[in-house]
Amino acid sequence: MSRKATVSAPSNIAFIKYWGARDLDRAIPTNASLSMTLDICRTTTTVEVLDEAGADAIQIKSDDGALTPAAGAFNERFTAHLGRLREHLGFTGRIQAATHNTFPSDAGIASSASGFTALAYAVSAAFDRVDSPEEMSIRARLSGSGSAARSTFGGYVTWPSDPHNPESPAAQHAGPHIDLRDVIALVQHGPKDVSSLEGHRRAATSPHFATRQERLPERTRRVSAALTSGDFAAFTEALEEEAIELHLVAMSSTPPILYWEPGTLEVIHRVRQLRTRDGVPCAFTMDAGANVHVICPPTSEDAVAAAVSDLPSVHGVIRDRVGSGPRHETEHLF
Ligand code: PMV
């Protein structure tokens, strides 16, 4: 007997970022974070559970439809999480899975949030289980990718850090909210040199890490208030402060991590110019990578996309928006 299910789950972009862990193996964060769930950047995963003995098999589906066996670190992390999910469900058979990203997988866009969320949901769906987003937030996070905890909800999402309740799931940020767009300027070719997992491990070695922890609650309140009030100038100030500080911590860790490429700075300067010279509201942020996410109101989206597309170091632009979370798909990947 076999059961098959397919789910797609979104990636997210953090406005206040998870960087550093109390317990890295369980992805228990040192600080709370706040993100926007995306719509276009997603991972689709099909899972088939088979009541037979044998090894699991994971494949990656490319845009042209070809299926290739997963390899290396990706295969290890994916298989390990599949093992945890199987154990949780008390299943002893084997699982086949295939996964596909809507965004270029070698473009340096973090796919762990969408990937592990889609996997957790697809396994549940193959067993006809309907678990709450809170439960799924915890299960996706146990993959080791903390940002996956936030991809189980749509809209704007907070993920607390409470030493007395370390397993707390993420939750939807209470609205009403302004609408925002994320114009992603791709400047990175290929995967980054240092994984975010390694970045979390090194974070506390930075002399700026402790100061960051002190400043974060106040900055989080500013971002949170601006999402409701629509004060985009206040949002911009807090968002960019946060993006630069994350990279300051990374650059001053032991050993230092430099995620930025020349293109990162080119986009940052263009965004500041657009805002101050051309009067286009927009603000930059970066995750643990070189690509720049330009967050803006819907009325700025066309101008931002046109301006960053023209830059020599930008090899692609993805125009994304606030999304609504994971969803079941009727078309399977295999
Ligand atoms: O979820 P991880 O372990 O890949 O870490 C995410 C790190 C950042 O993307 C830099 C920040 C965040 O909160 O998404």
XYZ file of C-alpha atoms and ligand atoms in Angstrom:
348
model
C 0.000 0.000 0.000
C 1.230 3.538 -0.631
C -0.030 7.026 0.143
C 1.106 10.142 -1.640
C 0.681 13.843 -0.868
C 2.056 17.102 -2.231
C 2.353 20.389 -0.386
C 3.963 23.698 -1.295
C 5.323 26.001 1.395
C 6.646 29.559 1.197
C 10.017 31.014 2.062
C 10.090 34.092 4.278
C 12.234 37.190 4.666
C 13.113 38.227 8.217
C 12.809 41.904 9.141
C 14.245 41.086 12.600
C 16.589 38.150 12.205
C 17.324 34.929 14.042
C 21.108 34.948 14.478
C 22.605 32.884 17.277
C 21.068 29.999 19.238
C 20.642 28.900 22.851
C 20.571 25.320 21.547
C 21.675 24.998 17.944
C 20.756 21.301 17.547
C 17.127 22.109 18.356
C 17.253 25.605 16.749
C 16.245 27.399 19.954
C 16.961 31.065 19.158
C 18.763 33.584 21.384
C 16.452 36.341 20.166
C 12.911 36.740 18.861
C 12.438 37.358 15.127
C 9.798 38.827 12.835
C 9.277 38.041 9.163
C 7.131 38.434 6.092
C 5.911 35.210 4.503
C 6.517 35.213 0.745
C 4.166 34.043 -1.984
C 6.169 33.311 -5.144
C 9.342 31.857 -3.577
C 8.184 28.407 -2.481
C 9.193 24.764 -2.330
C 6.853 22.027 -3.533
C 7.396 18.575 -2.039
C 5.762 15.251 -2.847
C 6.017 12.446 -0.307
C 5.040 8.825 -0.871
C 4.970 6.487 2.129
C 5.464 2.806 1.346
C 4.717 -0.067 3.713
C 7.924 -1.889 2.839
C 11.455 -2.065 4.196
C 14.311 -0.188 2.550
C 16.122 3.109 2.351
C 14.370 6.426 1.778
C 14.962 8.066 -1.600
C 15.006 11.804 -2.177
C 15.045 13.478 -5.560
C 15.284 17.034 -6.774
C 13.065 18.092 -9.644
C 14.489 20.718 -11.977
C 12.501 23.261 -14.001
C 12.683 21.025 -17.105
C 11.031 18.184 -15.151
C 14.123 15.992 -14.682
C 14.452 14.134 -11.375
C 17.970 13.801 -9.902
C 18.893 11.960 -6.692
C 19.679 14.423 -3.871
C 23.333 14.474 -2.794
C 25.767 15.926 -0.263
C 24.814 18.091 2.714
C 21.297 18.706 1.359
C 20.593 14.966 1.191
C 21.974 14.457 4.717
C 19.835 17.194 6.309
C 16.719 16.178 4.379
C 17.123 12.472 5.238
C 17.794 13.269 8.901
C 14.599 15.313 9.136
C 12.615 12.662 7.301
C 13.850 10.213 9.958
C 12.618 12.506 12.786
C 9.205 12.936 11.143
C 8.866 9.177 10.612
C 9.763 8.463 14.217
C 7.238 11.048 15.408
C 4.505 9.237 13.467
C 5.675 5.768 14.546
C 6.039 4.681 10.898
C 8.476 1.879 10.054
C 8.208 1.717 6.255
C 10.167 3.737 3.745
C 9.512 7.141 2.212
C 10.133 8.496 -1.279
C 10.194 12.241 -1.750
C 10.830 14.788 -4.472
C 11.244 18.511 -4.099
C 11.214 21.544 -6.390
C 11.877 25.232 -5.773
C 10.093 27.954 -7.730
C 13.231 30.088 -7.454
C 16.667 29.260 -8.918
C 18.331 26.906 -6.435
C 21.847 28.158 -7.191
C 20.922 31.821 -6.710
C 21.683 32.072 -3.025
C 18.092 32.321 -1.795
C 17.577 30.510 1.489
C 15.446 27.506 0.698
C 15.669 25.756 4.065
C 12.623 27.561 5.503
C 10.356 26.625 2.606
C 12.008 23.220 2.101
C 11.652 21.902 5.650
C 8.160 23.340 6.065
C 6.983 21.684 2.843
C 8.549 18.372 3.921
C 6.912 18.432 7.373
C 3.484 19.219 5.877
C 3.774 16.686 3.047
C 4.642 13.850 5.462
C 1.668 14.776 7.668
C -0.619 14.961 4.641
C 0.501 11.525 3.403
C -0.785 10.160 6.730
C -4.014 12.182 6.396
C -3.121 14.206 9.447
C -4.231 17.786 9.861
C -1.999 19.386 12.494
C -2.200 22.976 13.694
C 0.263 25.535 12.256
C 1.686 25.876 15.794
C 2.434 22.133 15.925
C 3.876 22.261 12.396
C 5.989 25.294 13.311
C 7.715 23.231 16.009
C 8.077 20.205 13.743
C 9.555 22.224 10.857
C 11.968 23.974 13.256
C 13.304 20.660 14.573
C 14.937 20.213 11.159
C 17.585 22.620 12.515
C 16.379 25.470 10.300
C 14.929 28.027 12.713
C 13.464 30.206 9.981
C 11.261 27.220 9.005
C 9.344 27.823 12.266
C 7.918 30.995 10.669
C 6.953 29.570 7.243
C 3.944 27.655 8.596
C 1.994 30.933 8.898
C 0.964 33.464 6.282
C 1.240 37.249 6.545
C 3.681 38.733 9.048
C 5.006 36.313 11.619
C 6.759 36.534 14.982
C 8.811 33.774 16.553
C 9.427 34.385 20.246
C 12.503 33.548 22.266
C 11.435 32.670 25.784
C 14.002 30.914 27.997
C 11.111 29.598 30.166
C 9.274 28.211 27.160
C 12.034 27.477 24.635
C 9.906 25.332 22.300
C 7.428 28.153 21.624
C 6.109 28.047 18.061
C 5.867 31.074 15.796
C 2.597 33.022 15.605
C 0.943 35.372 13.184
C 1.642 39.024 14.000
C -1.600 40.717 15.019
C -2.877 43.145 12.337
C -4.053 45.300 10.691
C -0.988 45.685 8.491
C 0.334 47.617 5.550
C 0.854 45.704 2.311
C 4.486 45.239 1.274
C 6.402 43.865 -1.691
C 9.802 42.178 -1.758
C 11.858 42.848 -4.885
C 14.765 40.410 -4.630
C 17.906 41.518 -6.464
C 20.000 38.452 -7.295
C 23.716 39.204 -7.239
C 25.039 35.884 -5.974
C 26.005 32.994 -8.236
C 26.058 29.611 -6.569
C 25.646 28.689 -2.915
C 27.237 30.765 -0.145
C 30.548 29.684 1.421
C 29.407 29.629 5.055
C 26.039 28.102 5.984
C 23.650 29.922 8.315
C 24.059 26.981 10.699
C 27.756 27.812 10.970
C 26.893 31.523 11.242
C 24.659 30.839 14.275
C 27.483 28.799 15.808
C 29.948 31.679 15.471
C 27.561 34.556 16.300
C 28.293 34.827 20.028
C 32.032 35.178 19.348
C 31.396 38.667 17.960
C 32.043 41.529 20.409
C 28.861 43.120 18.994
C 26.595 40.171 19.778
C 25.713 41.235 23.348
C 24.943 44.821 22.318
C 22.727 43.485 19.560
C 20.713 41.471 22.093
C 20.183 44.609 24.193
C 19.002 46.670 21.227
C 16.727 44.082 19.603
C 13.545 44.390 21.738
C 13.271 48.111 21.051
C 14.002 47.663 17.324
C 11.431 44.867 17.107
C 8.825 47.167 18.672
C 9.626 49.831 16.060
C 9.225 47.406 13.132
C 6.080 45.980 14.661
C 4.486 49.400 15.194
C 5.410 50.574 11.694
C 3.770 47.512 10.103
C 0.507 48.624 11.658
C 0.814 52.411 11.444
C 2.208 52.431 7.912
C 5.050 54.754 8.927
C 7.382 53.566 6.166
C 10.181 55.982 7.162
C 10.298 54.458 10.667
C 10.149 50.956 9.143
C 13.055 51.767 6.792
C 15.275 53.017 9.595
C 14.744 49.941 11.764
C 14.930 47.444 8.869
C 18.244 48.721 7.515
C 19.760 49.081 10.997
C 18.917 45.411 11.581
C 20.277 44.206 8.231
C 23.596 45.999 8.725
C 23.908 44.813 12.322
C 23.416 41.155 11.369
C 26.269 41.449 8.890
C 28.378 43.417 11.384
C 28.049 40.492 13.798
C 28.874 38.004 11.019
C 31.902 40.026 9.846
C 33.250 40.354 13.399
C 32.768 36.692 14.377
C 35.721 34.364 14.863
C 36.562 33.435 12.177
C 34.864 36.301 10.308
C 32.120 35.658 7.745
C 31.754 37.941 4.740
C 28.483 37.302 2.913
C 28.491 40.506 0.861
C 29.592 40.644 -2.760
C 30.345 43.852 -4.691
C 26.796 43.605 -6.086
C 25.337 43.746 -2.571
C 26.798 47.225 -2.069
C 25.794 48.308 -5.555
C 22.145 47.488 -4.792
C 22.290 49.078 -1.312
C 23.591 52.363 -2.790
C 20.961 52.326 -5.541
C 18.192 51.795 -2.957
C 19.410 54.752 -0.879
C 19.625 56.905 -3.992
C 16.134 55.886 -5.114
C 14.776 56.875 -1.733
C 16.593 60.138 -1.094
C 17.065 61.475 -4.636
C 14.050 60.079 -6.502
C 11.576 59.979 -3.591
C 10.708 56.279 -4.028
C 9.960 54.645 -0.640
C 12.024 51.434 -0.388
C 14.356 49.761 2.111
C 16.957 47.005 1.910
C 17.591 43.893 3.939
C 19.763 40.810 3.454
C 19.707 37.348 4.958
C 22.860 35.279 5.406
C 23.845 35.803 1.797
C 24.714 38.423 -0.797
C 21.309 38.955 -2.410
C 19.371 42.067 -1.460
C 15.668 42.062 -0.611
C 14.193 45.474 -1.367
C 11.051 45.898 0.714
C 8.621 48.533 -0.504
C 4.969 49.549 -0.716
C 3.117 48.228 -3.819
C 3.276 51.721 -5.387
C 7.109 51.594 -5.460
C 7.435 48.070 -6.858
C 7.748 48.899 -10.582
C 10.289 51.678 -10.023
C 12.384 49.515 -7.678
C 12.337 46.514 -10.038
C 13.328 48.685 -13.024
C 16.142 50.414 -11.111
C 17.771 47.285 -9.697
C 17.381 45.303 -12.957
C 19.550 47.911 -14.668
C 22.517 47.381 -12.341
C 25.415 45.452 -13.946
C 25.836 43.054 -11.018
C 22.158 42.082 -10.815
C 21.590 38.897 -12.825
C 17.928 38.470 -11.961
C 15.029 39.979 -10.077
C 12.179 38.176 -8.312
C 9.092 40.240 -7.501
C 7.427 38.746 -4.465
C 4.600 39.759 -2.122
C 3.046 38.803 1.205
C 1.842 35.198 0.983
C -0.630 33.061 2.836
C 1.366 30.026 3.971
C 1.570 26.328 3.030
C -1.046 24.749 0.750
C -1.940 21.314 -0.560
C -1.281 20.770 -4.274
C -3.182 18.347 -6.487
C -0.347 17.761 -8.971
C 2.379 15.415 -7.694
C 6.067 15.798 -8.634
C 6.379 12.054 -9.488
O 16.876 29.166 9.536
P 18.328 29.269 9.420
O 19.066 28.399 10.385
O 18.792 29.062 8.008
O 18.764 30.755 9.821
C 18.187 31.892 9.244
C 19.110 33.043 9.342
C 18.643 34.317 8.664
O 18.056 34.030 7.421
C 19.871 35.188 8.434
C 17.687 35.121 9.522
C 16.264 34.656 9.632
O 15.707 34.846 10.718
O 15.688 34.151 8.645
